[in-house]
Short mmCIF file of C-alpha atoms in Angstrom, two decimals:
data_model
loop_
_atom_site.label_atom_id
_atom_site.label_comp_id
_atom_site.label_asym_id
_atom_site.label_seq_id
_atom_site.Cartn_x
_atom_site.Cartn_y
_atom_site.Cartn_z
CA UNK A 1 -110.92 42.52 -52.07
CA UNK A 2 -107.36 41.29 -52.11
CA UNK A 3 -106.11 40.83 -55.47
CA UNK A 4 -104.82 37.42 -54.62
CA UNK A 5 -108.50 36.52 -53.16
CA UNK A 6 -110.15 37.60 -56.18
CA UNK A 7 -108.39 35.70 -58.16
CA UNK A 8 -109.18 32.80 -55.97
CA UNK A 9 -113.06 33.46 -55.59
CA UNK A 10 -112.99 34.23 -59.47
CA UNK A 11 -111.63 30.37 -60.07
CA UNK A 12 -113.96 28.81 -57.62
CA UNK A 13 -116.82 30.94 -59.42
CA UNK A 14 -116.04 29.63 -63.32
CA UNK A 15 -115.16 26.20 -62.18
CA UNK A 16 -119.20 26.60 -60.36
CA UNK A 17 -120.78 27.86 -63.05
CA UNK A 18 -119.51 25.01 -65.18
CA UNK A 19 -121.01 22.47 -62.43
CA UNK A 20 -123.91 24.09 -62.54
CA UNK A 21 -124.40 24.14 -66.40
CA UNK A 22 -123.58 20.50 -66.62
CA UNK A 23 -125.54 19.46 -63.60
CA UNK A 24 -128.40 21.20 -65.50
CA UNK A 25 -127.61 19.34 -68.44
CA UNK A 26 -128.67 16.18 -66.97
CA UNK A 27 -132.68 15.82 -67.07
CA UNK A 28 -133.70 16.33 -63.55
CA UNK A 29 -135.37 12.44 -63.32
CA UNK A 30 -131.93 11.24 -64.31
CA UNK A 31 -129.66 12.87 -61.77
CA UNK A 32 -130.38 10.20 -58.61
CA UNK A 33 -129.45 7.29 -61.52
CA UNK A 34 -126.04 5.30 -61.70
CA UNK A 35 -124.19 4.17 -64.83
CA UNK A 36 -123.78 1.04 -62.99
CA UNK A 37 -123.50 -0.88 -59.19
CA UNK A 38 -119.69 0.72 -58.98
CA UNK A 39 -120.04 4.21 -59.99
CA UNK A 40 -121.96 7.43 -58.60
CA UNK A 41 -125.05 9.38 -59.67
CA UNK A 42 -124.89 13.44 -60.76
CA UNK A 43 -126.67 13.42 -57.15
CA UNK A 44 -123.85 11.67 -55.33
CA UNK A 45 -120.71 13.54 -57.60
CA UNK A 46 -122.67 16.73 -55.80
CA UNK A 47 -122.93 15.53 -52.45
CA UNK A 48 -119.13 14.09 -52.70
CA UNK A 49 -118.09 17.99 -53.71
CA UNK A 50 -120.88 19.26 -51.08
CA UNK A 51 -118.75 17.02 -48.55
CA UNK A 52 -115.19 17.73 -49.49
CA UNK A 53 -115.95 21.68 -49.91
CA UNK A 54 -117.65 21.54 -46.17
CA UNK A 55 -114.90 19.68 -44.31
CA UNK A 56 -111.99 22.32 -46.22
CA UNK A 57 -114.21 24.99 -45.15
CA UNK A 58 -113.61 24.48 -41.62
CA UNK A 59 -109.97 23.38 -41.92
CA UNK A 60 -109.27 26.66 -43.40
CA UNK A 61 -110.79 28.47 -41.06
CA UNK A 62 -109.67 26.66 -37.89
CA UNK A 63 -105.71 27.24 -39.18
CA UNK A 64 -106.75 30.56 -40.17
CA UNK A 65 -107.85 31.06 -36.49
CA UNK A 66 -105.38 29.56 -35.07
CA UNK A 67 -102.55 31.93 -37.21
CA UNK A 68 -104.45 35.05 -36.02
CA UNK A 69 -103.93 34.24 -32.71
CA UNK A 70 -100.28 34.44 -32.69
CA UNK A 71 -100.20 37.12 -35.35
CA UNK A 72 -100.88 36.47 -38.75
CA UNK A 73 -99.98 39.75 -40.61
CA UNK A 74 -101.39 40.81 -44.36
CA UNK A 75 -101.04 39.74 -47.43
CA UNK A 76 -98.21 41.76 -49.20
CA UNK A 77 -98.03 40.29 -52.25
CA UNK A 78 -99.48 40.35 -55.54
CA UNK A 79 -98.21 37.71 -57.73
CA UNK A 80 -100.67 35.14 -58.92
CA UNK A 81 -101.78 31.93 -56.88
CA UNK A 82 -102.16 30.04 -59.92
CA UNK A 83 -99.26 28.45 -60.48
CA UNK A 84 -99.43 27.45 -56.79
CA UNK A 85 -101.32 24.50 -57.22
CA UNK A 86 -101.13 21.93 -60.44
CA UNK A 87 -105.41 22.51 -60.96
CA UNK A 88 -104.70 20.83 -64.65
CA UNK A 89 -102.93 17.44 -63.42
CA UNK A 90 -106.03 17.31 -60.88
CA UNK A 91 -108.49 17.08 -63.44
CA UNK A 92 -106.80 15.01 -65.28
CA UNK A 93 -109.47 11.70 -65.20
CA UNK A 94 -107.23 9.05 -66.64
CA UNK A 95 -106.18 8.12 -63.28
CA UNK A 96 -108.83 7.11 -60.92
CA UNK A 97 -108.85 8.60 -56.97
CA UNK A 98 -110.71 7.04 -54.85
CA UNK A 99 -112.54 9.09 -52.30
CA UNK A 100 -112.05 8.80 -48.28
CA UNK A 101 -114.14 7.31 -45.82
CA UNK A 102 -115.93 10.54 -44.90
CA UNK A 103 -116.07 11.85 -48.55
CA UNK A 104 -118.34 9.04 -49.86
CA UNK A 105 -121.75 10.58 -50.81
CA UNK A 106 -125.15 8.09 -49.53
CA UNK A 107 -126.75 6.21 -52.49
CA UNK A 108 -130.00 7.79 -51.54
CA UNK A 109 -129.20 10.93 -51.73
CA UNK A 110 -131.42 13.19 -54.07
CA UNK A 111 -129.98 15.71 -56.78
CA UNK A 112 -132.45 18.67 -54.78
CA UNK A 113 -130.61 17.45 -51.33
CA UNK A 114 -127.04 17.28 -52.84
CA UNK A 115 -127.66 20.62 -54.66
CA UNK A 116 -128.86 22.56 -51.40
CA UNK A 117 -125.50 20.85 -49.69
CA UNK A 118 -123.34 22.48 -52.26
CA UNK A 119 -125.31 25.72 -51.90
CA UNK A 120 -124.70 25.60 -48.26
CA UNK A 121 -120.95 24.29 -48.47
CA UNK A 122 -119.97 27.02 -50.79
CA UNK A 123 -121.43 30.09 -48.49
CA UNK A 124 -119.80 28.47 -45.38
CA UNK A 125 -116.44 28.39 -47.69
CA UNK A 126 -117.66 32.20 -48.79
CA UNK A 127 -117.80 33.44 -45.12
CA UNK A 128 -114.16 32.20 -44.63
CA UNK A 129 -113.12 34.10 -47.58
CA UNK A 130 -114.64 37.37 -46.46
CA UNK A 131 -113.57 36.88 -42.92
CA UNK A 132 -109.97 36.13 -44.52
CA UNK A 133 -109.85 38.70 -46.65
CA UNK A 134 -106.40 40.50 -47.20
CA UNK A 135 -104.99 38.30 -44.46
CA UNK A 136 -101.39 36.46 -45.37
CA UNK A 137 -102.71 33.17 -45.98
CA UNK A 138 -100.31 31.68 -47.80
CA UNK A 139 -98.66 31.26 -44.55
CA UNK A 140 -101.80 29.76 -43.40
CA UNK A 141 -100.87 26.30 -43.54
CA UNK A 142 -102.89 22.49 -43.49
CA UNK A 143 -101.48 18.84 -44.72
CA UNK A 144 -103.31 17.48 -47.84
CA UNK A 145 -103.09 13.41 -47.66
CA UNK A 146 -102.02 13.26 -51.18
CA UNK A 147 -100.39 16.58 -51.76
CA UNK A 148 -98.78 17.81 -48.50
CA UNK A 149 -98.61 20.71 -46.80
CA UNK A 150 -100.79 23.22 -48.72
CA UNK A 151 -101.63 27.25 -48.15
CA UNK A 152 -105.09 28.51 -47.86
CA UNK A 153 -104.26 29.70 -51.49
CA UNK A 154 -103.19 25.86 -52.61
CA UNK A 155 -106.64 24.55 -51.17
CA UNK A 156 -108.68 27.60 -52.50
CA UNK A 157 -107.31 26.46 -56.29
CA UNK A 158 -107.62 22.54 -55.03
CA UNK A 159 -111.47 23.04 -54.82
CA UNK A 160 -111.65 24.64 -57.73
CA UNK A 161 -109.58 22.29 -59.57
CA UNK A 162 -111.58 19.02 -57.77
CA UNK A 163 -115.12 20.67 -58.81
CA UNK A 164 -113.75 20.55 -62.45
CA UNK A 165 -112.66 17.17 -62.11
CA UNK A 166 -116.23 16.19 -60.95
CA UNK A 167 -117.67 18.37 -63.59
CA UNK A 168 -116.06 16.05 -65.99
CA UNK A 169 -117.52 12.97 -64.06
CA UNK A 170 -120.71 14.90 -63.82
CA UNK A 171 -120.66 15.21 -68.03
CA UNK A 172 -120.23 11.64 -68.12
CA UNK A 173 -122.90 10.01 -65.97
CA UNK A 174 -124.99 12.26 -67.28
CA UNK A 175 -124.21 11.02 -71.31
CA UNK A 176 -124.63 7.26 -69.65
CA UNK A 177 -128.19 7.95 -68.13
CA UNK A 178 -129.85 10.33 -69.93
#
């Protein structure tokens, strides 16, 4: 694996794990309950990241495609993509984002659903990754709405860094309703 991807698929891995852990923090018959009318369950925080992850899973892979095709050539370098993207201002909670249209998880949504979502989200993001492997992609280029035009490496670290945001919302809820 390229050096530059692992260090990518080793961020997206800790910032998972530490979903995971405070996901399972939460008592499973607490997970599908909200704080209050205006905020989300640990369900719908899952099936917001389950959403998000899915939709920059095929971006990625569309411009990926698409830079192939007129002849994307291999990643040279080996400096680190972590200074890339600002992962500590993103999960920084003090101000509040609100998510888009498309990103807004259902308030039915169950904490097994959401769960298998992210499960299924994250291999779909996976398969890009492997496909992409030792490709150039920070010349692979897509438009962020708040952030601007981002590489493949800029959005691997944004999902990483938006999972840990989440994780922190996901810590919360679950102190409110347990």
């Amino acid at each position: 694996m390229h050096p530059r991807i692992q260090q990518a698929v080793t961020h997206l891995d800790v910032t998972r794990a530490s979903l995971e852990q405070a996901v399972n923090d939460v008592p499973e018959n607490s997970r599908e309950r909200r704080p209050s009318d205006d905020r989300w369950s640990v369900a719908q925080v899952v099936q917001h990241l389950a959403m998000v992850e899915g939709r920059i899973a095929a971006l990625l892979r569309a411009k990926w495609e698409e830079a192939r095709a007129v002849g994307l050539g291999k990643d040279q370098a080996t400096s680190p993509i972590t200074p890339s993207f600002d992962v500590d201002g993103l999960k920084n909670r003090s101000a509040a984002l609100v998510a888009r249209e498309g990103s807004i998880p259902e308030p039915s949504v169950t904490s097994v659903e959401a769960l298998k979502a992210l499960s299924a989200s994250r291999a779909t993001l996976r398969a890009f990754i492997d496909d992409a492997d030792g490709d150039d992609l920070s010349a692979v280029m897509a438009p962020h709405g708040r952030f601007g035009l981002m590489s493949v490496y800029d959005w691997l670290m944004f999902i990483g860094g938006h999972e840990a945001r989440h994780t922190e919302q996901v810590r919360e809820v679950g102190q409110q309703v347990a």
